[in-house]
JSON list of N, CA and C in Angstrom, two decimals:
[
{"chain": "T", "resi": 1, "resn": "UNK", "atom": "N", "xyz": [0.85, -1.18, 0.00]},
{"chain": "T", "resi": 1, "resn": "UNK", "atom": "CA", "xyz": [0.00, 0.00, 0.00]},
{"chain": "T", "resi": 1, "resn": "UNK", "atom": "C", "xyz": [0.90, 1.24, 0.00]},
{"chain": "T", "resi": 2, "resn": "UNK", "atom": "N", "xyz": [0.57, 2.15, -0.84]},
{"chain": "T", "resi": 2, "resn": "UNK", "atom": "CA", "xyz": [1.35, 3.39, -0.93]},
{"chain": "T", "resi": 2, "resn": "UNK", "atom": "C", "xyz": [0.94, 4.36, 0.16]},
{"chain": "T", "resi": 3, "resn": "UNK", "atom": "N", "xyz": [1.82, 5.29, 0.38]},
{"chain": "T", "resi": 3, "resn": "UNK", "atom": "CA", "xyz": [1.59, 6.27, 1.44]},
{"chain": "T", "resi": 3, "resn": "UNK", "atom": "C", "xyz": [0.32, 7.08, 1.20]},
{"chain": "T", "resi": 4, "resn": "UNK", "atom": "N", "xyz": [0.10, 7.54, -0.02]},
{"chain": "T", "resi": 4, "resn": "UNK", "atom": "CA", "xyz": [-1.09, 8.35, -0.33]},
{"chain": "T", "resi": 4, "resn": "UNK", "atom": "C", "xyz": [-2.38, 7.55, -0.13]},
{"chain": "T", "resi": 5, "resn": "UNK", "atom": "N", "xyz": [-2.38, 6.30, -0.54]},
{"chain": "T", "resi": 5, "resn": "UNK", "atom": "CA", "xyz": [-3.55, 5.45, -0.34]},
{"chain": "T", "resi": 5, "resn": "UNK", "atom": "C", "xyz": [-3.82, 5.23, 1.14]},
{"chain": "T", "resi": 6, "resn": "UNK", "atom": "N", "xyz": [-2.75, 5.04, 1.89]},
{"chain": "T", "resi": 6, "resn": "UNK", "atom": "CA", "xyz": [-2.89, 4.85, 3.33]},
{"chain": "T", "resi": 6, "resn": "UNK", "atom": "C", "xyz": [-3.48, 6.09, 4.00]},
{"chain": "T", "resi": 7, "resn": "UNK", "atom": "N", "xyz": [-2.96, 7.25, 3.64]},
{"chain": "T", "resi": 7, "resn": "UNK", "atom": "CA", "xyz": [-3.45, 8.52, 4.22]},
{"chain": "T", "resi": 7, "resn": "UNK", "atom": "C", "xyz": [-4.91, 8.74, 3.83]},
{"chain": "T", "resi": 8, "resn": "UNK", "atom": "N", "xyz": [-5.26, 8.44, 2.59]},
{"chain": "T", "resi": 8, "resn": "UNK", "atom": "CA", "xyz": [-6.66, 8.59, 2.15]},
{"chain": "T", "resi": 8, "resn": "UNK", "atom": "C", "xyz": [-7.57, 7.64, 2.91]},
{"chain": "T", "resi": 9, "resn": "UNK", "atom": "N", "xyz": [-7.09, 6.42, 3.13]},
{"chain": "T", "resi": 9, "resn": "UNK", "atom": "CA", "xyz": [-7.88, 5.44, 3.87]},
{"chain": "T", "resi": 9, "resn": "UNK", "atom": "C", "xyz": [-8.09, 5.89, 5.31]},
{"chain": "T", "resi": 10, "resn": "UNK", "atom": "N", "xyz": [-7.06, 6.34, 5.96]},
{"chain": "T", "resi": 10, "resn": "UNK", "atom": "CA", "xyz": [-7.15, 6.77, 7.36]},
{"chain": "T", "resi": 10, "resn": "UNK", "atom": "C", "xyz": [-8.02, 8.01, 7.49]},
{"chain": "T", "resi": 11, "resn": "UNK", "atom": "N", "xyz": [-7.86, 8.99, 6.60]},
{"chain": "T", "resi": 11, "resn": "UNK", "atom": "CA", "xyz": [-8.67, 10.21, 6.70]},
{"chain": "T", "resi": 11, "resn": "UNK", "atom": "C", "xyz": [-10.14, 9.91, 6.41]},
{"chain": "T", "resi": 12, "resn": "UNK", "atom": "N", "xyz": [-10.40, 9.00, 5.49]},
{"chain": "T", "resi": 12, "resn": "UNK", "atom": "CA", "xyz": [-11.79, 8.62, 5.21]},
{"chain": "T", "resi": 12, "resn": "UNK", "atom": "C", "xyz": [-12.41, 7.90, 6.39]},
{"chain": "T", "resi": 13, "resn": "UNK", "atom": "N", "xyz": [-11.64, 7.04, 7.04]},
{"chain": "T", "resi": 13, "resn": "UNK", "atom": "CA", "xyz": [-12.15, 6.32, 8.21]},
{"chain": "T", "resi": 13, "resn": "UNK", "atom": "C", "xyz": [-12.38, 7.27, 9.37]},
{"chain": "T", "resi": 14, "resn": "UNK", "atom": "N", "xyz": [-11.56, 8.30, 9.49]},
{"chain": "T", "resi": 14, "resn": "UNK", "atom": "CA", "xyz": [-11.72, 9.26, 10.58]},
{"chain": "T", "resi": 14, "resn": "UNK", "atom": "C", "xyz": [-12.93, 10.16, 10.36]},
{"chain": "T", "resi": 15, "resn": "UNK", "atom": "N", "xyz": [-13.23, 10.47, 9.10]},
{"chain": "T", "resi": 15, "resn": "UNK", "atom": "CA", "xyz": [-14.36, 11.35, 8.80]},
{"chain": "T", "resi": 15, "resn": "UNK", "atom": "C", "xyz": [-15.69, 10.62, 8.77]},
{"chain": "T", "resi": 16, "resn": "UNK", "atom": "N", "xyz": [-15.68, 9.30, 8.63]},
{"chain": "T", "resi": 16, "resn": "UNK", "atom": "CA", "xyz": [-16.92, 8.54, 8.51]},
{"chain": "T", "resi": 16, "resn": "UNK", "atom": "C", "xyz": [-17.85, 8.70, 9.70]},
{"chain": "T", "resi": 17, "resn": "UNK", "atom": "N", "xyz": [-17.39, 8.63, 10.98]},
{"chain": "T", "resi": 17, "resn": "UNK", "atom": "CA", "xyz": [-18.33, 8.82, 12.09]},
{"chain": "T", "resi": 17, "resn": "UNK", "atom": "C", "xyz": [-18.99, 10.20, 12.09]},
{"chain": "T", "resi": 18, "resn": "UNK", "atom": "N", "xyz": [-18.24, 11.22, 11.66]},
{"chain": "T", "resi": 18, "resn": "UNK", "atom": "CA", "xyz": [-18.82, 12.56, 11.60]},
{"chain": "T", "resi": 18, "resn": "UNK", "atom": "C", "xyz": [-19.91, 12.63, 10.54]},
{"chain": "T", "resi": 19, "resn": "UNK", "atom": "N", "xyz": [-19.69, 12.02, 9.40]},
{"chain": "T", "resi": 19, "resn": "UNK", "atom": "CA", "xyz": [-20.70, 12.01, 8.34]},
{"chain": "T", "resi": 19, "resn": "UNK", "atom": "C", "xyz": [-21.92, 11.20, 8.77]},
{"chain": "T", "resi": 20, "resn": "UNK", "atom": "N", "xyz": [-21.69, 10.08, 9.43]},
{"chain": "T", "resi": 20, "resn": "UNK", "atom": "CA", "xyz": [-22.82, 9.26, 9.89]},
{"chain": "T", "resi": 20, "resn": "UNK", "atom": "C", "xyz": [-23.62, 10.00, 10.95]},
{"chain": "T", "resi": 21, "resn": "UNK", "atom": "N", "xyz": [-22.95, 10.70, 11.83]},
{"chain": "T", "resi": 21, "resn": "UNK", "atom": "CA", "xyz": [-23.64, 11.45, 12.88]},
{"chain": "T", "resi": 21, "resn": "UNK", "atom": "C", "xyz": [-24.45, 12.60, 12.29]},
{"chain": "T", "resi": 22, "resn": "UNK", "atom": "N", "xyz": [-23.93, 13.23, 11.26]},
{"chain": "T", "resi": 22, "resn": "UNK", "atom": "CA", "xyz": [-24.65, 14.34, 10.63]},
{"chain": "T", "resi": 22, "resn": "UNK", "atom": "C", "xyz": [-25.94, 13.86, 9.97]},
{"chain": "T", "resi": 23, "resn": "UNK", "atom": "N", "xyz": [-25.98, 12.61, 9.54]},
{"chain": "T", "resi": 23, "resn": "UNK", "atom": "CA", "xyz": [-27.18, 12.10, 8.89]},
{"chain": "T", "resi": 23, "resn": "UNK", "atom": "C", "xyz": [-28.27, 11.73, 9.88]},
{"chain": "T", "resi": 24, "resn": "UNK", "atom": "N", "xyz": [-27.90, 11.45, 11.12]},
{"chain": "T", "resi": 24, "resn": "UNK", "atom": "CA", "xyz": [-28.90, 11.10, 12.13]},
{"chain": "T", "resi": 24, "resn": "UNK", "atom": "C", "xyz": [-29.54, 12.38, 12.64]},
{"chain": "T", "resi": 25, "resn": "UNK", "atom": "N", "xyz": [-30.80, 12.52, 12.40]},
{"chain": "T", "resi": 25, "resn": "UNK", "atom": "CA", "xyz": [-31.51, 13.73, 12.81]},
{"chain": "T", "resi": 25, "resn": "UNK", "atom": "C", "xyz": [-32.41, 13.38, 13.98]},
{"chain": "T", "resi": 26, "resn": "UNK", "atom": "N", "xyz": [-32.17, 14.01, 15.09]},
{"chain": "T", "resi": 26, "resn": "UNK", "atom": "CA", "xyz": [-33.02, 13.76, 16.25]},
{"chain": "T", "resi": 26, "resn": "UNK", "atom": "C", "xyz": [-34.09, 14.84, 16.33]},
{"chain": "T", "resi": 27, "resn": "UNK", "atom": "N", "xyz": [-35.27, 14.42, 16.66]},
{"chain": "T", "resi": 27, "resn": "UNK", "atom": "CA", "xyz": [-36.39, 15.35, 16.78]},
{"chain": "T", "resi": 27, "resn": "UNK", "atom": "C", "xyz": [-36.47, 15.87, 18.21]},
{"chain": "T", "resi": 28, "resn": "UNK", "atom": "N", "xyz": [-36.90, 17.12, 18.37]},
{"chain": "T", "resi": 28, "resn": "UNK", "atom": "CA", "xyz": [-37.20, 17.58, 19.73]},
{"chain": "T", "resi": 28, "resn": "UNK", "atom": "C", "xyz": [-38.39, 16.79, 20.27]},
{"chain": "T", "resi": 29, "resn": "UNK", "atom": "N", "xyz": [-38.40, 16.57, 21.57]},
{"chain": "T", "resi": 29, "resn": "UNK", "atom": "CA", "xyz": [-39.44, 15.75, 22.19]},
{"chain": "T", "resi": 29, "resn": "UNK", "atom": "C", "xyz": [-40.27, 16.60, 23.14]},
{"chain": "T", "resi": 30, "resn": "UNK", "atom": "N", "xyz": [-41.59, 16.47, 23.03]},
{"chain": "T", "resi": 30, "resn": "UNK", "atom": "CA", "xyz": [-42.53, 17.12, 23.95]},
{"chain": "T", "resi": 30, "resn": "UNK", "atom": "C", "xyz": [-43.12, 16.04, 24.83]},
{"chain": "T", "resi": 31, "resn": "UNK", "atom": "N", "xyz": [-43.12, 16.26, 26.11]},
{"chain": "T", "resi": 31, "resn": "UNK", "atom": "CA", "xyz": [-43.75, 15.32, 27.03]},
{"chain": "T", "resi": 31, "resn": "UNK", "atom": "C", "xyz": [-45.16, 15.78, 27.36]},
{"chain": "T", "resi": 32, "resn": "UNK", "atom": "N", "xyz": [-46.14, 14.93, 27.14]},
{"chain": "T", "resi": 32, "resn": "UNK", "atom": "CA", "xyz": [-47.54, 15.23, 27.44]},
{"chain": "T", "resi": 32, "resn": "UNK", "atom": "C", "xyz": [-47.98, 14.30, 28.55]},
{"chain": "T", "resi": 33, "resn": "UNK", "atom": "N", "xyz": [-48.26, 14.87, 29.73]},
{"chain": "T", "resi": 33, "resn": "UNK", "atom": "CA", "xyz": [-48.63, 14.09, 30.90]},
{"chain": "T", "resi": 33, "resn": "UNK", "atom": "C", "xyz": [-50.00, 14.55, 31.38]},
{"chain": "T", "resi": 34, "resn": "UNK", "atom": "N", "xyz": [-50.89, 13.59, 31.64]},
{"chain": "T", "resi": 34, "resn": "UNK", "atom": "CA", "xyz": [-52.21, 13.92, 32.17]},
{"chain": "T", "resi": 34, "resn": "UNK", "atom": "C", "xyz": [-52.66, 12.81, 33.10]},
{"chain": "T", "resi": 35, "resn": "UNK", "atom": "N", "xyz": [-53.38, 13.19, 34.15]},
{"chain": "T", "resi": 35, "resn": "UNK", "atom": "CA", "xyz": [-53.83, 12.20, 35.12]},
{"chain": "T", "resi": 35, "resn": "UNK", "atom": "C", "xyz": [-55.05, 11.43, 34.64]},
{"chain": "T", "resi": 36, "resn": "UNK", "atom": "N", "xyz": [-55.72, 11.94, 33.59]},
{"chain": "T", "resi": 36, "resn": "UNK", "atom": "CA", "xyz": [-56.89, 11.25, 33.06]},
{"chain": "T", "resi": 36, "resn": "UNK", "atom": "C", "xyz": [-56.48, 10.18, 32.06]},
{"chain": "T", "resi": 37, "resn": "UNK", "atom": "N", "xyz": [-57.47, 9.58, 31.41]},
{"chain": "T", "resi": 37, "resn": "UNK", "atom": "CA", "xyz": [-57.18, 8.55, 30.41]},
{"chain": "T", "resi": 37, "resn": "UNK", "atom": "C", "xyz": [-57.24, 9.16, 29.02]},
{"chain": "T", "resi": 38, "resn": "UNK", "atom": "N", "xyz": [-56.70, 8.46, 28.05]},
{"chain": "T", "resi": 38, "resn": "UNK", "atom": "CA", "xyz": [-56.68, 8.95, 26.68]},
{"chain": "T", "resi": 38, "resn": "UNK", "atom": "C", "xyz": [-58.10, 9.06, 26.11]},
{"chain": "T", "resi": 39, "resn": "UNK", "atom": "N", "xyz": [-59.01, 8.22, 26.56]},
{"chain": "T", "resi": 39, "resn": "UNK", "atom": "CA", "xyz": [-60.38, 8.25, 26.04]},
{"chain": "T", "resi": 39, "resn": "UNK", "atom": "C", "xyz": [-61.08, 9.56, 26.37]},
{"chain": "T", "resi": 40, "resn": "UNK", "atom": "N", "xyz": [-60.77, 10.18, 27.49]},
{"chain": "T", "resi": 40, "resn": "UNK", "atom": "CA", "xyz": [-61.44, 11.43, 27.88]},
{"chain": "T", "resi": 40, "resn": "UNK", "atom": "C", "xyz": [-60.77, 12.66, 27.29]},
{"chain": "T", "resi": 41, "resn": "UNK", "atom": "N", "xyz": [-59.64, 12.48, 26.61]},
{"chain": "T", "resi": 41, "resn": "UNK", "atom": "CA", "xyz": [-58.88, 13.62, 26.12]},
{"chain": "T", "resi": 41, "resn": "UNK", "atom": "C", "xyz": [-58.92, 13.79, 24.60]},
{"chain": "T", "resi": 42, "resn": "UNK", "atom": "N", "xyz": [-59.80, 13.10, 23.91]},
{"chain": "T", "resi": 42, "resn": "UNK", "atom": "CA", "xyz": [-59.83, 13.13, 22.44]},
{"chain": "T", "resi": 42, "resn": "UNK", "atom": "C", "xyz": [-59.85, 14.52, 21.84]},
{"chain": "T", "resi": 43, "resn": "UNK", "atom": "N", "xyz": [-60.82, 15.36, 22.24]},
{"chain": "T", "resi": 43, "resn": "UNK", "atom": "CA", "xyz": [-60.94, 16.70, 21.66]},
{"chain": "T", "resi": 43, "resn": "UNK", "atom": "C", "xyz": [-59.75, 17.57, 22.02]},
{"chain": "T", "resi": 44, "resn": "UNK", "atom": "N", "xyz": [-59.29, 17.46, 23.25]},
{"chain": "T", "resi": 44, "resn": "UNK", "atom": "CA", "xyz": [-58.14, 18.29, 23.68]},
{"chain": "T", "resi": 44, "resn": "UNK", "atom": "C", "xyz": [-56.86, 17.89, 22.95]},
{"chain": "T", "resi": 45, "resn": "UNK", "atom": "N", "xyz": [-56.69, 16.61, 22.70]},
{"chain": "T", "resi": 45, "resn": "UNK", "atom": "CA", "xyz": [-55.51, 16.17, 21.96]},
{"chain": "T", "resi": 45, "resn": "UNK", "atom": "C", "xyz": [-55.54, 16.68, 20.52]},
{"chain": "T", "resi": 46, "resn": "UNK", "atom": "N", "xyz": [-56.72, 16.66, 19.91]},
{"chain": "T", "resi": 46, "resn": "UNK", "atom": "CA", "xyz": [-56.83, 17.20, 18.55]},
{"chain": "T", "resi": 46, "resn": "UNK", "atom": "C", "xyz": [-56.48, 18.68, 18.54]},
{"chain": "T", "resi": 47, "resn": "UNK", "atom": "N", "xyz": [-56.95, 19.42, 19.53]},
{"chain": "T", "resi": 47, "resn": "UNK", "atom": "CA", "xyz": [-56.63, 20.84, 19.63]},
{"chain": "T", "resi": 47, "resn": "UNK", "atom": "C", "xyz": [-55.15, 21.08, 19.90]},
{"chain": "T", "resi": 48, "resn": "UNK", "atom": "N", "xyz": [-54.57, 20.25, 20.73]},
{"chain": "T", "resi": 48, "resn": "UNK", "atom": "CA", "xyz": [-53.15, 20.34, 21.03]},
{"chain": "T", "resi": 48, "resn": "UNK", "atom": "C", "xyz": [-52.31, 20.13, 19.76]},
{"chain": "T", "resi": 49, "resn": "UNK", "atom": "N", "xyz": [-52.63, 19.10, 19.01]},
{"chain": "T", "resi": 49, "resn": "UNK", "atom": "CA", "xyz": [-51.91, 18.81, 17.78]},
{"chain": "T", "resi": 49, "resn": "UNK", "atom": "C", "xyz": [-52.13, 19.90, 16.73]},
{"chain": "T", "resi": 50, "resn": "UNK", "atom": "N", "xyz": [-53.36, 20.40, 16.65]},
{"chain": "T", "resi": 50, "resn": "UNK", "atom": "CA", "xyz": [-53.66, 21.47, 15.69]},
{"chain": "T", "resi": 50, "resn": "UNK", "atom": "C", "xyz": [-52.86, 22.73, 16.03]},
{"chain": "T", "resi": 51, "resn": "UNK", "atom": "N", "xyz": [-52.76, 23.05, 17.32]},
{"chain": "T", "resi": 51, "resn": "UNK", "atom": "CA", "xyz": [-51.96, 24.20, 17.74]},
{"chain": "T", "resi": 51, "resn": "UNK", "atom": "C", "xyz": [-50.49, 24.03, 17.41]},
{"chain": "T", "resi": 52, "resn": "UNK", "atom": "N", "xyz": [-49.99, 22.83, 17.58]},
{"chain": "T", "resi": 52, "resn": "UNK", "atom": "CA", "xyz": [-48.59, 22.58, 17.21]},
{"chain": "T", "resi": 52, "resn": "UNK", "atom": "C", "xyz": [-48.39, 22.75, 15.71]},
{"chain": "T", "resi": 53, "resn": "UNK", "atom": "N", "xyz": [-49.34, 22.23, 14.92]},
{"chain": "T", "resi": 53, "resn": "UNK", "atom": "CA", "xyz": [-49.23, 22.35, 13.47]},
{"chain": "T", "resi": 53, "resn": "UNK", "atom": "C", "xyz": [-49.28, 23.81, 13.02]},
{"chain": "T", "resi": 54, "resn": "UNK", "atom": "N", "xyz": [-50.10, 24.61, 13.68]},
{"chain": "T", "resi": 54, "resn": "UNK", "atom": "CA", "xyz": [-50.16, 26.04, 13.35]},
{"chain": "T", "resi": 54, "resn": "UNK", "atom": "C", "xyz": [-48.82, 26.71, 13.64]},
{"chain": "T", "resi": 55, "resn": "UNK", "atom": "N", "xyz": [-48.10, 26.20, 14.61]},
{"chain": "T", "resi": 55, "resn": "UNK", "atom": "CA", "xyz": [-46.78, 26.73, 14.93]},
{"chain": "T", "resi": 55, "resn": "UNK", "atom": "C", "xyz": [-45.66, 26.12, 14.09]},
{"chain": "T", "resi": 56, "resn": "UNK", "atom": "N", "xyz": [-46.02, 25.22, 13.18]},
{"chain": "T", "resi": 56, "resn": "UNK", "atom": "CA", "xyz": [-45.03, 24.63, 12.29]},
{"chain": "T", "resi": 56, "resn": "UNK", "atom": "C", "xyz": [-44.46, 23.31, 12.76]},
{"chain": "T", "resi": 57, "resn": "UNK", "atom": "N", "xyz": [-45.05, 22.73, 13.81]},
{"chain": "T", "resi": 57, "resn": "UNK", "atom": "CA", "xyz": [-44.57, 21.45, 14.34]},
{"chain": "T", "resi": 57, "resn": "UNK", "atom": "C", "xyz": [-45.55, 20.34, 13.98]},
{"chain": "T", "resi": 58, "resn": "UNK", "atom": "N", "xyz": [-45.07, 19.34, 13.27]},
{"chain": "T", "resi": 58, "resn": "UNK", "atom": "CA", "xyz": [-45.91, 18.22, 12.86]},
{"chain": "T", "resi": 58, "resn": "UNK", "atom": "C", "xyz": [-45.38, 16.98, 13.56]},
{"chain": "T", "resi": 59, "resn": "UNK", "atom": "N", "xyz": [-46.29, 16.30, 14.27]},
{"chain": "T", "resi": 59, "resn": "UNK", "atom": "CA", "xyz": [-45.90, 15.12, 15.04]},
{"chain": "T", "resi": 59, "resn": "UNK", "atom": "C", "xyz": [-45.30, 14.06, 14.12]},
{"chain": "T", "resi": 60, "resn": "UNK", "atom": "N", "xyz": [-44.14, 13.56, 14.49]},
{"chain": "T", "resi": 60, "resn": "UNK", "atom": "CA", "xyz": [-43.47, 12.54, 13.72]},
{"chain": "T", "resi": 60, "resn": "UNK", "atom": "C", "xyz": [-42.57, 13.08, 12.63]},
{"chain": "T", "resi": 61, "resn": "UNK", "atom": "N", "xyz": [-42.73, 14.34, 12.26]},
{"chain": "T", "resi": 61, "resn": "UNK", "atom": "CA", "xyz": [-41.90, 14.93, 11.21]},
{"chain": "T", "resi": 61, "resn": "UNK", "atom": "C", "xyz": [-40.93, 15.96, 11.77]},
{"chain": "T", "resi": 62, "resn": "UNK", "atom": "N", "xyz": [-41.45, 16.91, 12.55]},
{"chain": "T", "resi": 62, "resn": "UNK", "atom": "CA", "xyz": [-40.59, 17.95, 13.10]},
{"chain": "T", "resi": 62, "resn": "UNK", "atom": "C", "xyz": [-40.54, 17.92, 14.63]},
{"chain": "T", "resi": 63, "resn": "UNK", "atom": "N", "xyz": [-41.36, 17.08, 15.24]},
{"chain": "T", "resi": 63, "resn": "UNK", "atom": "CA", "xyz": [-41.37, 16.96, 16.70]},
{"chain": "T", "resi": 63, "resn": "UNK", "atom": "C", "xyz": [-41.90, 15.58, 17.08]},
{"chain": "T", "resi": 64, "resn": "UNK", "atom": "N", "xyz": [-41.39, 15.04, 18.17]},
{"chain": "T", "resi": 64, "resn": "UNK", "atom": "CA", "xyz": [-41.89, 13.78, 18.70]},
{"chain": "T", "resi": 64, "resn": "UNK", "atom": "C", "xyz": [-42.64, 14.09, 20.00]},
{"chain": "T", "resi": 65, "resn": "UNK", "atom": "N", "xyz": [-43.73, 13.39, 20.25]},
{"chain": "T", "resi": 65, "resn": "UNK", "atom": "CA", "xyz": [-44.51, 13.61, 21.46]},
{"chain": "T", "resi": 65, "resn": "UNK", "atom": "C", "xyz": [-44.58, 12.30, 22.23]},
{"chain": "T", "resi": 66, "resn": "UNK", "atom": "N", "xyz": [-44.19, 12.37, 23.50]},
{"chain": "T", "resi": 66, "resn": "UNK", "atom": "CA", "xyz": [-44.28, 11.22, 24.40]},
{"chain": "T", "resi": 66, "resn": "UNK", "atom": "C", "xyz": [-45.50, 11.42, 25.29]},
{"chain": "T", "resi": 67, "resn": "UNK", "atom": "N", "xyz": [-46.44, 10.49, 25.25]},
{"chain": "T", "resi": 67, "resn": "UNK", "atom": "CA", "xyz": [-47.66, 10.58, 26.03]},
{"chain": "T", "resi": 67, "resn": "UNK", "atom": "C", "xyz": [-47.57, 9.67, 27.24]},
{"chain": "T", "resi": 68, "resn": "UNK", "atom": "N", "xyz": [-48.05, 10.17, 28.38]},
{"chain": "T", "resi": 68, "resn": "UNK", "atom": "CA", "xyz": [-48.16, 9.37, 29.60]},
{"chain": "T", "resi": 68, "resn": "UNK", "atom": "C", "xyz": [-49.52, 9.67, 30.22]},
{"chain": "T", "resi": 69, "resn": "UNK", "atom": "N", "xyz": [-50.24, 8.60, 30.56]},
{"chain": "T", "resi": 69, "resn": "UNK", "atom": "CA", "xyz": [-51.59, 8.73, 31.10]},
{"chain": "T", "resi": 69, "resn": "UNK", "atom": "C", "xyz": [-51.65, 8.13, 32.49]},
{"chain": "T", "resi": 70, "resn": "UNK", "atom": "N", "xyz": [-52.33, 8.84, 33.40]},
{"chain": "T", "resi": 70, "resn": "UNK", "atom": "CA", "xyz": [-52.47, 8.36, 34.78]},
{"chain": "T", "resi": 70, "resn": "UNK", "atom": "C", "xyz": [-53.65, 7.45, 34.98]},
{"chain": "T", "resi": 71, "resn": "UNK", "atom": "N", "xyz": [-54.56, 7.39, 34.01]},
{"chain": "T", "resi": 71, "resn": "UNK", "atom": "CA", "xyz": [-55.75, 6.55, 34.11]},
{"chain": "T", "resi": 71, "resn": "UNK", "atom": "C", "xyz": [-56.51, 6.83, 35.41]},
{"chain": "T", "resi": 72, "resn": "UNK", "atom": "N", "xyz": [-56.63, 8.10, 35.74]},
{"chain": "T", "resi": 72, "resn": "UNK", "atom": "CA", "xyz": [-57.37, 8.59, 36.93]},
{"chain": "T", "resi": 72, "resn": "UNK", "atom": "C", "xyz": [-56.76, 8.08, 38.24]},
{"chain": "T", "resi": 73, "resn": "UNK", "atom": "N", "xyz": [-55.51, 7.73, 38.22]},
{"chain": "T", "resi": 73, "resn": "UNK", "atom": "CA", "xyz": [-54.80, 7.34, 39.45]},
{"chain": "T", "resi": 73, "resn": "UNK", "atom": "C", "xyz": [-53.78, 8.41, 39.76]},
{"chain": "T", "resi": 74, "resn": "UNK", "atom": "N", "xyz": [-54.13, 9.28, 40.65]},
{"chain": "T", "resi": 74, "resn": "UNK", "atom": "CA", "xyz": [-53.21, 10.37, 41.00]},
{"chain": "T", "resi": 74, "resn": "UNK", "atom": "C", "xyz": [-52.24, 9.86, 41.94]}
]
């Protein structure tokens, strides 16, 4: 192996993790916590999502939402 090939191989291997990391796009996460159940929150969830969309945030595309329900157990 020639010196130039070796240097090209090493520099490519060193830059690969940076390129791979740049391709991984993490979404911001919103935590939605409520003591009630999901069945009682249908209209409010639609309004919540609509408000996010009006602000330019689309669930699954530009923001992730983590839901937690208390099922009326405080």
